[in-house]
C-alpha positions as a Python dict, from the first residue, in 0.01 Angstrom:
ca = {
    (1, 'Q'): (0, 0, 0),
    (2, 'T'): (-36, 221, 307),
    (3, 'S'): (-323, 451, 397),
    (4, 'I'): (-249, 767, 595),
    (5, 'L'): (-567, 758, 801),
    (6, 'P'): (-535, 782, 1181),
    (7, 'R'): (-792, 566, 1357),
    (8, 'V'): (-1004, 736, 1621),
    (9, 'E'): (-1273, 478, 1693),
    (10, 'V'): (-1434, 185, 1518),
    (11, 'H'): (-1799, 90, 1540),
    (12, 'T'): (-1894, -257, 1424),
    (13, 'S'): (-2250, -351, 1340),
    (14, 'T'): (-2361, -711, 1293),
    (15, 'P'): (-2731, -682, 1213),
    (16, 'T'): (-2961, -984, 1219),
    (17, 'S'): (-3333, -926, 1256),
    (18, 'N'): (-3280, -552, 1217),
    (19, 'K'): (-3183, -587, 853),
    (20, 'L'): (-3356, -341, 622),
    (21, 'Q'): (-3601, -471, 368),
    (22, 'T'): (-3453, -270, 81),
    (23, 'S'): (-3223, -302, -216),
    (24, 'V'): (-2967, -81, -38),
    (25, 'P'): (-2705, -303, 137),
    (26, 'L'): (-2672, -278, 512),
    (27, 'P'): (-2328, -168, 643),
    (28, 'T'): (-2137, -453, 806),
    (29, 'E'): (-1885, -220, 971),
    (30, 'I'): (-1859, 155, 1031),
    (31, 'Q'): (-1523, 324, 1096),
    (32, 'T'): (-1435, 682, 1190),
    (33, 'F'): (-1101, 852, 1117),
    (34, 'D'): (-977, 1196, 1224),
    (35, 'L'): (-792, 1351, 929),
    (36, 'S'): (-654, 1643, 1130),
    (37, 'S'): (-350, 1429, 1216),
    (38, 'K'): (-142, 1212, 985),
    (39, 'K'): (78, 1035, 1236),
    (40, 'T'): (-95, 697, 1243),
    (41, 'Y'): (-56, 467, 945),
    (42, 'I'): (-307, 193, 878),
    (43, 'P'): (-196, -81, 639),
    (44, 'A'): (-441, -157, 361),
    (45, 'T'): (-458, -535, 333),
    (46, 'S'): (-659, -550, 13),
    (47, 'P'): (-716, -204, -132),
    (48, 'P'): (-1051, -184, -313),
    (49, 'S'): (-1084, -48, -663),
    (50, 'D'): (-1215, 302, -729),
    (51, 'T'): (-1553, 164, -830),
    (52, 'D'): (-1590, -2, -489),
    (53, 'I'): (-1543, 324, -296),
    (54, 'I'): (-1812, 593, -300),
    (55, 'N'): (-1659, 926, -189),
    (56, 'I'): (-1908, 1184, -57),
    (57, 'L'): (-1773, 1530, 33),
    (58, 'L'): (-2016, 1686, 283),
    (59, 'L'): (-2026, 2068, 284),
    (60, 'G'): (-2235, 2316, 479),
    (61, 'E'): (-2241, 2629, 690),
    (62, 'T'): (-2128, 2632, 1051),
    (63, 'S'): (-2396, 2492, 1285),
    (64, 'V'): (-2602, 2343, 1002),
    (65, 'G'): (-2565, 2006, 1176),
    (66, 'K'): (-2322, 1804, 961),
    (67, 'S'): (-2192, 1592, 1249),
    (68, 'T'): (-2542, 1525, 1379),
    (69, 'F'): (-2654, 1438, 1026),
    (70, 'I'): (-2372, 1184, 982),
    (71, 'N'): (-2448, 1024, 1317),
    (72, 'A'): (-2818, 1010, 1229),
    (73, 'F'): (-2746, 876, 879),
    (74, 'A'): (-2542, 588, 1022),
    (75, 'N'): (-2838, 492, 1240),
    (76, 'Y'): (-3090, 533, 957),
    (77, 'V'): (-2906, 289, 730),
    (78, 'T'): (-2857, 42, 1016),
    (79, 'Y'): (-3200, 38, 1178),
    (80, 'N'): (-3528, 32, 990),
    (81, 'T'): (-3735, 171, 1277),
    (82, 'L'): (-3672, 384, 1583),
    (83, 'K'): (-3786, 101, 1812),
    (84, 'Q'): (-3510, -125, 1675),
    (85, 'D'): (-3243, 134, 1759),
    (86, 'Q'): (-3385, 185, 2108),
    (87, 'T'): (-3303, -177, 2193),
    (88, 'S'): (-2928, -109, 2153),
    (89, 'Q'): (-2679, 173, 2201),
    (90, 'P'): (-2713, 443, 1929),
    (91, 'I'): (-2425, 478, 1684),
    (92, 'V'): (-2233, 800, 1760),
    (93, 'L'): (-1944, 837, 1515),
    (94, 'I'): (-1849, 1204, 1560),
    (95, 'P'): (-1851, 1411, 1883),
    (96, 'V'): (-2170, 1619, 1907),
    (97, 'S'): (-2341, 1843, 2161),
    (98, 'F'): (-2681, 2006, 2164),
    (99, 'L'): (-2941, 2161, 2392),
    (100, 'I'): (-3291, 2022, 2431),
    (101, 'T'): (-3585, 2180, 2613),
    (102, 'V'): (-3801, 1960, 2835),
    (103, 'G'): (-4102, 1998, 3062),
    (104, 'D'): (-4375, 2259, 3089),
    (105, 'N'): (-4123, 2531, 3180),
    (106, 'F'): (-3898, 2461, 2877),
    (107, 'D'): (-3599, 2373, 3093),
    (108, 'E'): (-3277, 2336, 2893),
    (109, 'R'): (-3078, 2014, 2913),
    (110, 'S'): (-2734, 1977, 2756),
    (111, 'V'): (-2648, 1652, 2577),
    (112, 'K'): (-2285, 1601, 2480),
    (113, 'F'): (-2086, 1316, 2327),
    (114, 'G'): (-1708, 1368, 2311),
    (115, 'D'): (-1515, 1691, 2259),
    (116, 'V'): (-1665, 1889, 1971),
    (117, 'D'): (-1405, 2022, 1726),
    (118, 'D'): (-1366, 2146, 1368),
    (119, 'H'): (-1156, 1856, 1238),
    (120, 'I'): (-1215, 1681, 908),
    (121, 'Y'): (-1359, 1337, 975),
    (122, 'L'): (-1381, 1047, 735),
    (123, 'I'): (-1657, 791, 786),
    (124, 'L'): (-1631, 450, 620),
    (125, 'M'): (-1953, 251, 592),
    (126, 'I'): (-1836, -87, 469),
    (127, 'M'): (-2112, -276, 286),
    (128, 'I'): (-2116, -607, 103),
    (129, 'E'): (-2014, -469, -238),
    (130, 'K'): (-1943, -100, -174),
    (131, 'T'): (-1767, 119, 80),
    (132, 'L'): (-1942, 448, 149),
    (133, 'C'): (-1683, 713, 238),
    (134, 'I'): (-1837, 1029, 390),
    (135, 'I'): (-1596, 1320, 442),
    (136, 'D'): (-1716, 1558, 713),
    (137, 'T'): (-1566, 1908, 688),
    (138, 'P'): (-1546, 2228, 895),
    (139, 'G'): (-1838, 2462, 832),
    (140, 'F'): (-1842, 2777, 619),
    (141, 'G'): (-1900, 3110, 794),
    (142, 'D'): (-1709, 3023, 1111),
    (143, 'T'): (-1810, 3241, 1406),
    (144, 'R'): (-1442, 3287, 1499),
    (145, 'G'): (-1388, 3512, 1201),
    (146, 'I'): (-1254, 3517, 848),
    (147, 'Q'): (-908, 3390, 946),
    (148, 'Q'): (-1059, 3067, 1078),
    (149, 'D'): (-1274, 3043, 765),
    (150, 'D'): (-959, 3065, 553),
    (151, 'R'): (-799, 2784, 754),
    (152, 'N'): (-1112, 2572, 723),
    (153, 'I'): (-1137, 2605, 344),
    (154, 'E'): (-763, 2539, 318),
    (155, 'H'): (-808, 2209, 506),
    (156, 'I'): (-1095, 2114, 275),
    (157, 'L'): (-901, 2197, -41),
    (158, 'E'): (-595, 2008, 82),
    (159, 'Y'): (-801, 1696, 134),
    (160, 'V'): (-982, 1730, -201),
    (161, 'N'): (-641, 1772, -360),
    (162, 'N'): (-541, 1426, -231),
    (163, 'L'): (-850, 1243, -356),
    (164, 'I'): (-811, 1021, -661),
    (165, 'H'): (-1178, 1044, -750),
    (166, 'S'): (-1503, 1187, -622),
    (167, 'N'): (-1850, 1043, -655),
    (168, 'T'): (-2053, 1330, -521),
    (169, 'I'): (-2042, 1666, -346),
    (170, 'C'): (-2324, 1694, -95),
    (171, 'F'): (-2449, 2031, 27),
    (172, 'L'): (-2620, 2006, 365),
    (173, 'L'): (-2869, 2288, 417),
    (174, 'Q'): (-3145, 2404, 648),
    (175, 'P'): (-3478, 2434, 462),
    (176, 'N'): (-3599, 2759, 617),
    (177, 'V'): (-3315, 3014, 596),
    (178, 'S'): (-3388, 3372, 491),
    (179, 'K'): (-3035, 3448, 366),
    (180, 'L'): (-2715, 3258, 295),
    (181, 'N'): (-2383, 3329, 462),
    (182, 'I'): (-2171, 3557, 243),
    (183, 'F'): (-1855, 3351, 296),
    (184, 'F'): (-2040, 3046, 164),
    (185, 'R'): (-2014, 3205, -182),
    (186, 'S'): (-1641, 3265, -152),
    (187, 'C'): (-1574, 2910, -34),
    (188, 'L'): (-1777, 2761, -319),
    (189, 'T'): (-1589, 2972, -573),
    (190, 'Q'): (-1256, 2843, -440),
    (191, 'L'): (-1378, 2484, -426),
    (192, 'F'): (-1511, 2478, -781),
    (193, 'S'): (-1191, 2637, -909),
    (194, 'L'): (-1033, 2297, -832),
    (195, 'L'): (-1296, 2109, -1033),
    (196, 'D'): (-1416, 2119, -1391),
    (197, 'Q'): (-1768, 2121, -1538),
    (198, 'N'): (-1803, 1741, -1514),
    (199, 'A'): (-1812, 1764, -1134),
    (200, 'L'): (-2131, 1973, -1142),
    (201, 'N'): (-2341, 1670, -1238),
    (202, 'N'): (-2222, 1494, -921),
    (203, 'I'): (-2375, 1749, -681),
    (204, 'I'): (-2660, 1650, -451),
    (205, 'F'): (-2853, 1851, -192),
    (206, 'C'): (-2956, 1728, 151),
    (207, 'F'): (-3186, 1922, 382),
    (208, 'T'): (-3184, 1853, 754),
    (209, 'N'): (-3449, 1943, 1013),
    (210, 'S'): (-3702, 1945, 730),
    (211, 'R'): (-3993, 1813, 935),
    (212, 'S'): (-4101, 2176, 992),
    (213, 'T'): (-4132, 2226, 614),
    (214, 'F'): (-4311, 1894, 553),
    (215, 'Y'): (-3990, 1734, 422),
    (216, 'T'): (-3937, 1987, 143),
    (217, 'S'): (-3649, 2226, 65),
    (218, 'G'): (-3855, 2523, 188),
    (219, 'D'): (-3736, 2880, 128),
    (220, 'T'): (-3371, 2778, 96),
    (221, 'A'): (-3392, 2620, -251),
    (222, 'P'): (-3465, 2940, -452),
    (223, 'L'): (-3199, 3130, -254),
    (224, 'F'): (-2936, 2865, -319),
    (225, 'K'): (-3028, 2836, -688),
    (226, 'K'): (-2990, 3213, -727),
    (227, 'M'): (-2652, 3206, -555),
    (228, 'L'): (-2524, 2924, -778),
    (229, 'T'): (-2636, 3119, -1085),
    (230, 'S'): (-2458, 3435, -964),
    (231, 'L'): (-2130, 3244, -923),
    (232, 'S'): (-2120, 3162, -1297),
    (233, 'I'): (-1976, 2816, -1234),
    (234, 'G'): (-2203, 2644, -1485),
    (235, 'N'): (-2533, 2460, -1480),
    (236, 'V'): (-2577, 2283, -1146),
    (237, 'P'): (-2871, 2037, -1149),
    (238, 'F'): (-3107, 2114, -860),
    (239, 'K'): (-3406, 1884, -899),
    (240, 'K'): (-3622, 1659, -687),
    (241, 'E'): (-3425, 1351, -793),
    (242, 'N'): (-3097, 1483, -646),
    (243, 'T'): (-3256, 1647, -340),
    (244, 'F'): (-3310, 1457, -14),
    (245, 'C'): (-3495, 1578, 296),
    (246, 'F'): (-3414, 1443, 643),
    (247, 'D'): (-3494, 1524, 1002),
    (248, 'S'): (-3210, 1472, 1248),
    (249, 'E'): (-3435, 1549, 1545),
    (250, 'S'): (-3532, 1182, 1568),
    (251, 'F'): (-3165, 1095, 1627),
    (252, 'R'): (-3143, 1363, 1896),
    (253, 'Y'): (-3455, 1216, 2051),
    (254, 'L'): (-3288, 875, 2061),
    (255, 'V'): (-2975, 1015, 2224),
    (256, 'A'): (-3184, 1213, 2473),
    (257, 'L'): (-3363, 892, 2576),
    (258, 'Q'): (-3025, 735, 2649),
    (259, 'N'): (-2955, 1033, 2878),
    (260, 'G'): (-3271, 978, 3081),
    (261, 'I'): (-3485, 1252, 2923),
    (262, 'L'): (-3854, 1158, 2903),
    (263, 'F'): (-4106, 1241, 2629),
    (264, 'N'): (-4484, 1209, 2602),
    (265, 'D'): (-4666, 973, 2364),
    (266, 'D'): (-4740, 1241, 2102),
    (267, 'E'): (-4372, 1336, 2083),
    (268, 'K'): (-4271, 970, 2055),
    (269, 'H'): (-4511, 921, 1763),
    (270, 'E'): (-4377, 1231, 1584),
    (271, 'Y'): (-4017, 1110, 1615),
    (272, 'E'): (-4107, 759, 1500),
    (273, 'M'): (-4267, 902, 1184),
    (274, 'S'): (-3964, 1128, 1136),
    (275, 'W'): (-3730, 830, 1167),
    (276, 'S'): (-3928, 630, 910),
    (277, 'T'): (-3917, 917, 658),
    (278, 'S'): (-3543, 970, 711),
    (279, 'V'): (-3475, 597, 659),
    (280, 'T'): (-3659, 614, 325),
    (281, 'Q'): (-3459, 921, 221),
    (282, 'S'): (-3129, 757, 326),
    (283, 'N'): (-3199, 453, 111),
    (284, 'R'): (-3303, 672, -181),
    (285, 'L'): (-2980, 875, -148),
    (286, 'I'): (-2754, 567, -157),
    (287, 'D'): (-2955, 418, -443),
    (288, 'Y'): (-2929, 744, -641),
    (289, 'I'): (-2552, 768, -597),
    (290, 'C'): (-2495, 405, -695),
    (291, 'K'): (-2717, 415, -1004),
    (292, 'N'): (-2714, 774, -1133),
    (293, 'I'): (-2373, 923, -1057),
    (294, 'T'): (-2057, 837, -1248),
    (295, 'I'): (-1711, 860, -1098),
    (296, 'Y'): (-1547, 1200, -1142),
    (297, 'R'): (-1172, 1163, -1194),
    (298, 'I'): (-984, 1444, -1026),
    (299, 'D'): (-705, 1604, -1228),
    (300, 'N'): (-421, 1626, -977),
    (301, 'K'): (-211, 1849, -1205),
    (302, 'L'): (-496, 2097, -1237),
    (303, 'Q'): (-554, 2080, -863),
    (304, 'S'): (-186, 2145, -790),
    (305, 'M'): (-191, 2455, -1010),
    (306, 'K'): (-512, 2580, -850),
    (307, 'H'): (-372, 2509, -505),
    (308, 'V'): (-65, 2724, -576),
    (309, 'Q'): (-292, 2993, -717),
    (310, 'F'): (-504, 2977, -404),
    (311, 'E'): (-191, 3033, -192),
    (312, 'I'): (-51, 3320, -402),
    (313, 'I'): (-359, 3535, -475),
    (314, 'P'): (-416, 3653, -114),
    (315, 'M'): (-51, 3765, -97),
    (316, 'I'): (-54, 3983, -410),
    (317, 'E'): (-241, 4285, -272),
    (318, 'S'): (-33, 4307, 47),
    (319, 'M'): (294, 4272, -149),
    (320, 'L'): (193, 4545, -396),
    (321, 'E'): (91, 4785, -120),
    (322, 'T'): (416, 4716, 66),
    (323, 'M'): (612, 4800, -252),
    (324, 'R'): (407, 5119, -300),
    (325, 'N'): (479, 5227, 55),
    (326, 'I'): (852, 5162, 13),
    (327, 'L'): (843, 5395, -289),
    (328, 'R'): (659, 5661, -86),
    (329, 'N'): (929, 5653, 181),
    (330, 'L'): (1206, 5664, -81),
    (331, 'I'): (1043, 5974, -229),
    (332, 'L'): (1029, 6130, 118),
    (333, 'C'): (1398, 6051, 155),
    (334, 'K'): (1484, 6221, -178),
    (335, 'M'): (1281, 6523, -67),
    (336, 'N'): (1523, 6550, 227),
    (337, 'S'): (1247, 6447, 466),
    (338, 'F'): (1477, 6223, 663),
    (339, 'K'): (1263, 6256, 972),
    (340, 'A'): (933, 6157, 811),
    (341, 'S'): (788, 5827, 702),
    (342, 'I'): (461, 5646, 638),
    (343, 'E'): (396, 5317, 811),
    (344, 'L'): (133, 5052, 743),
    (345, 'Y'): (-84, 4902, 1015),
    (346, 'P'): (-299, 4606, 909),
    (347, 'K'): (-617, 4569, 1112),
    (348, 'V'): (-758, 4216, 1116),
    (349, 'L'): (-1136, 4191, 1063),
    (350, 'D'): (-1334, 3976, 1303),
    (351, 'H'): (-1598, 3891, 1041),
    (352, 'S'): (-1622, 3838, 666),
    (353, 'M'): (-1606, 4155, 453),
    (354, 'T'): (-1535, 4237, 88),
    (355, 'I'): (-1406, 4521, -127),
    (356, 'C'): (-1565, 4623, -456),
    (357, 'L'): (-1353, 4593, -771),
    (358, 'L'): (-1551, 4874, -939),
    (359, 'Y'): (-1596, 5113, -647),
    (360, 'K'): (-1333, 5390, -655),
    (361, 'G'): (-1297, 5408, -280),
    (362, 'K'): (-1215, 5703, -59),
    (363, 'V'): (-910, 5922, -124),
    (364, 'V'): (-727, 6033, 191),
    (365, 'K'): (-420, 6254, 229),
    (366, 'I'): (-133, 6102, 425),
    (367, 'G'): (155, 6349, 448),
    (368, 'N'): (232, 6457, 91),
    (369, 'F'): (53, 6162, -70),
    (370, 'L'): (-303, 6094, -180),
    (371, 'I'): (-389, 5733, -103),
    (372, 'T'): (-702, 5546, -208),
    (373, 'Y'): (-861, 5376, 90),
    (374, 'N'): (-1078, 5074, 7),
    (375, 'M'): (-1387, 5077, 226),
    (376, 'P'): (-1491, 4728, 339),
    (377, 'H'): (-1834, 4627, 210),
    (378, 'K'): (-2091, 4393, 360),
    (379, 'I'): (-2305, 4191, 121),
    (380, 'E'): (-2637, 4018, 166),
    (381, 'K'): (-2804, 3992, -175),
    (382, 'N'): (-2625, 4295, -320),
    (383, 'C'): (-2369, 4525, -161),
    (384, 'R'): (-2517, 4776, 84),
    (385, 'I'): (-2267, 5046, -17),
    (386, 'C'): (-2218, 5025, -395),
    (387, 'Q'): (-2520, 4808, -495),
    (388, 'C'): (-2292, 4591, -711),
    (389, 'S'): (-2339, 4215, -732),
    (390, 'Y'): (-2128, 3968, -536),
    (391, 'N'): (-1925, 3882, -849),
    (392, 'Q'): (-1775, 4231, -846),
    (393, 'H'): (-1631, 4188, -496),
    (394, 'R'): (-1327, 4024, -341),
    (395, 'S'): (-1316, 3885, 13),
    (396, 'I'): (-1069, 4046, 254),
    (397, 'G'): (-946, 3949, 598),
    (398, 'Y'): (-794, 4284, 700),
    (399, 'I'): (-791, 4655, 620),
    (400, 'L'): (-483, 4875, 599),
    (401, 'E'): (-441, 5189, 805),
    (402, 'Y'): (-171, 5448, 732),
    (403, 'E'): (16, 5669, 976),
    (404, 'Y'): (246, 5962, 899),
    (405, 'L'): (532, 5957, 1151),
    (406, 'N'): (798, 6214, 1231),
    (407, 'K'): (1076, 5961, 1214),
    (408, 'S'): (1281, 5800, 944),
    (409, 'S'): (1169, 5465, 804),
    (410, 'I'): (1395, 5161, 817),
    (411, 'Y'): (1439, 5190, 438),
    (412, 'N'): (1574, 5545, 470),
    (413, 'Q'): (1811, 5432, 743),
    (414, 'N'): (1954, 5166, 512),
}
């Protein structure tokens, strides 16, 4: 059997005195693969059974800190205390960069490891009896616009489509957000269209940077619960037992030390306590997945159908409007208006917008035709324009503009 997983780098850990005093097994080897390329083939010498592999799909908004979380998690499950990790080089599996302020004047220092990208990474934490497979994904709500968001969700869905089974879907969140990114909703709707109701019981929630909220889910939990309810995807368990609160700042502190940045004793104590809490949460997370979550078998036939549907739906509106405009120009031709035509000009949006399925829109006159123009809507909790809920809206990546020209269209010429 052959695995299509290109190797990027391999980190090997051989712990001795650093071994955790816990029921959770310590990883004996940690491997990182970049799934953005499929040119390198790695032979699988003895492929493990499905029950030996724990697949964790990690999802979150852009800049929530997924890569930092994975790097921190690898250190938490390897080293029991921060002092143990300080004696060796920290484990950095995925390229990360961040700014840190130091000194009395809050001077900014940049810390960077590798070239940061939006690839899908797969992390294998090989333990004695299990292999923990964490799938890092591009973030929702990409700052480069809705087109990049579409590409990101397409990459995620393609990878999910190739999985044989899934153990859990992990949402990584900040605990103190005041509103959720609107495109987060759209991406979740598309993702859960590939899965059935059984997958909902395999969802867990991880909160990063939760030291500021005393290691609780903060203001984010009620917002996220309300959003899940509005999506009408079913009952998603959101309880203390499947919620885990971490603080990745202690990992950043460790990396900053390696870059020669100094901290005072009070800061060191805070980060040591943060590390200890995050280690406890990491062990609880692995223990919960191993004992409480059953394997969810992915229906590849259903996924293939949904994947085709995902490809076709965005094309329908543009195809219909193109057909309507061809008919308009044919009518102009029959009216002996050989020197007149209507042309379409799509204007790409640089941020996520929607159109309301109930809102009638604005009627504009283009030549001899009345055309309904769909105004793009921006949604926070409800739409600012029509006050309808999110469920009554459809995401768009462009708007159409019409122009009446004093020249024949290509259809009239033919």
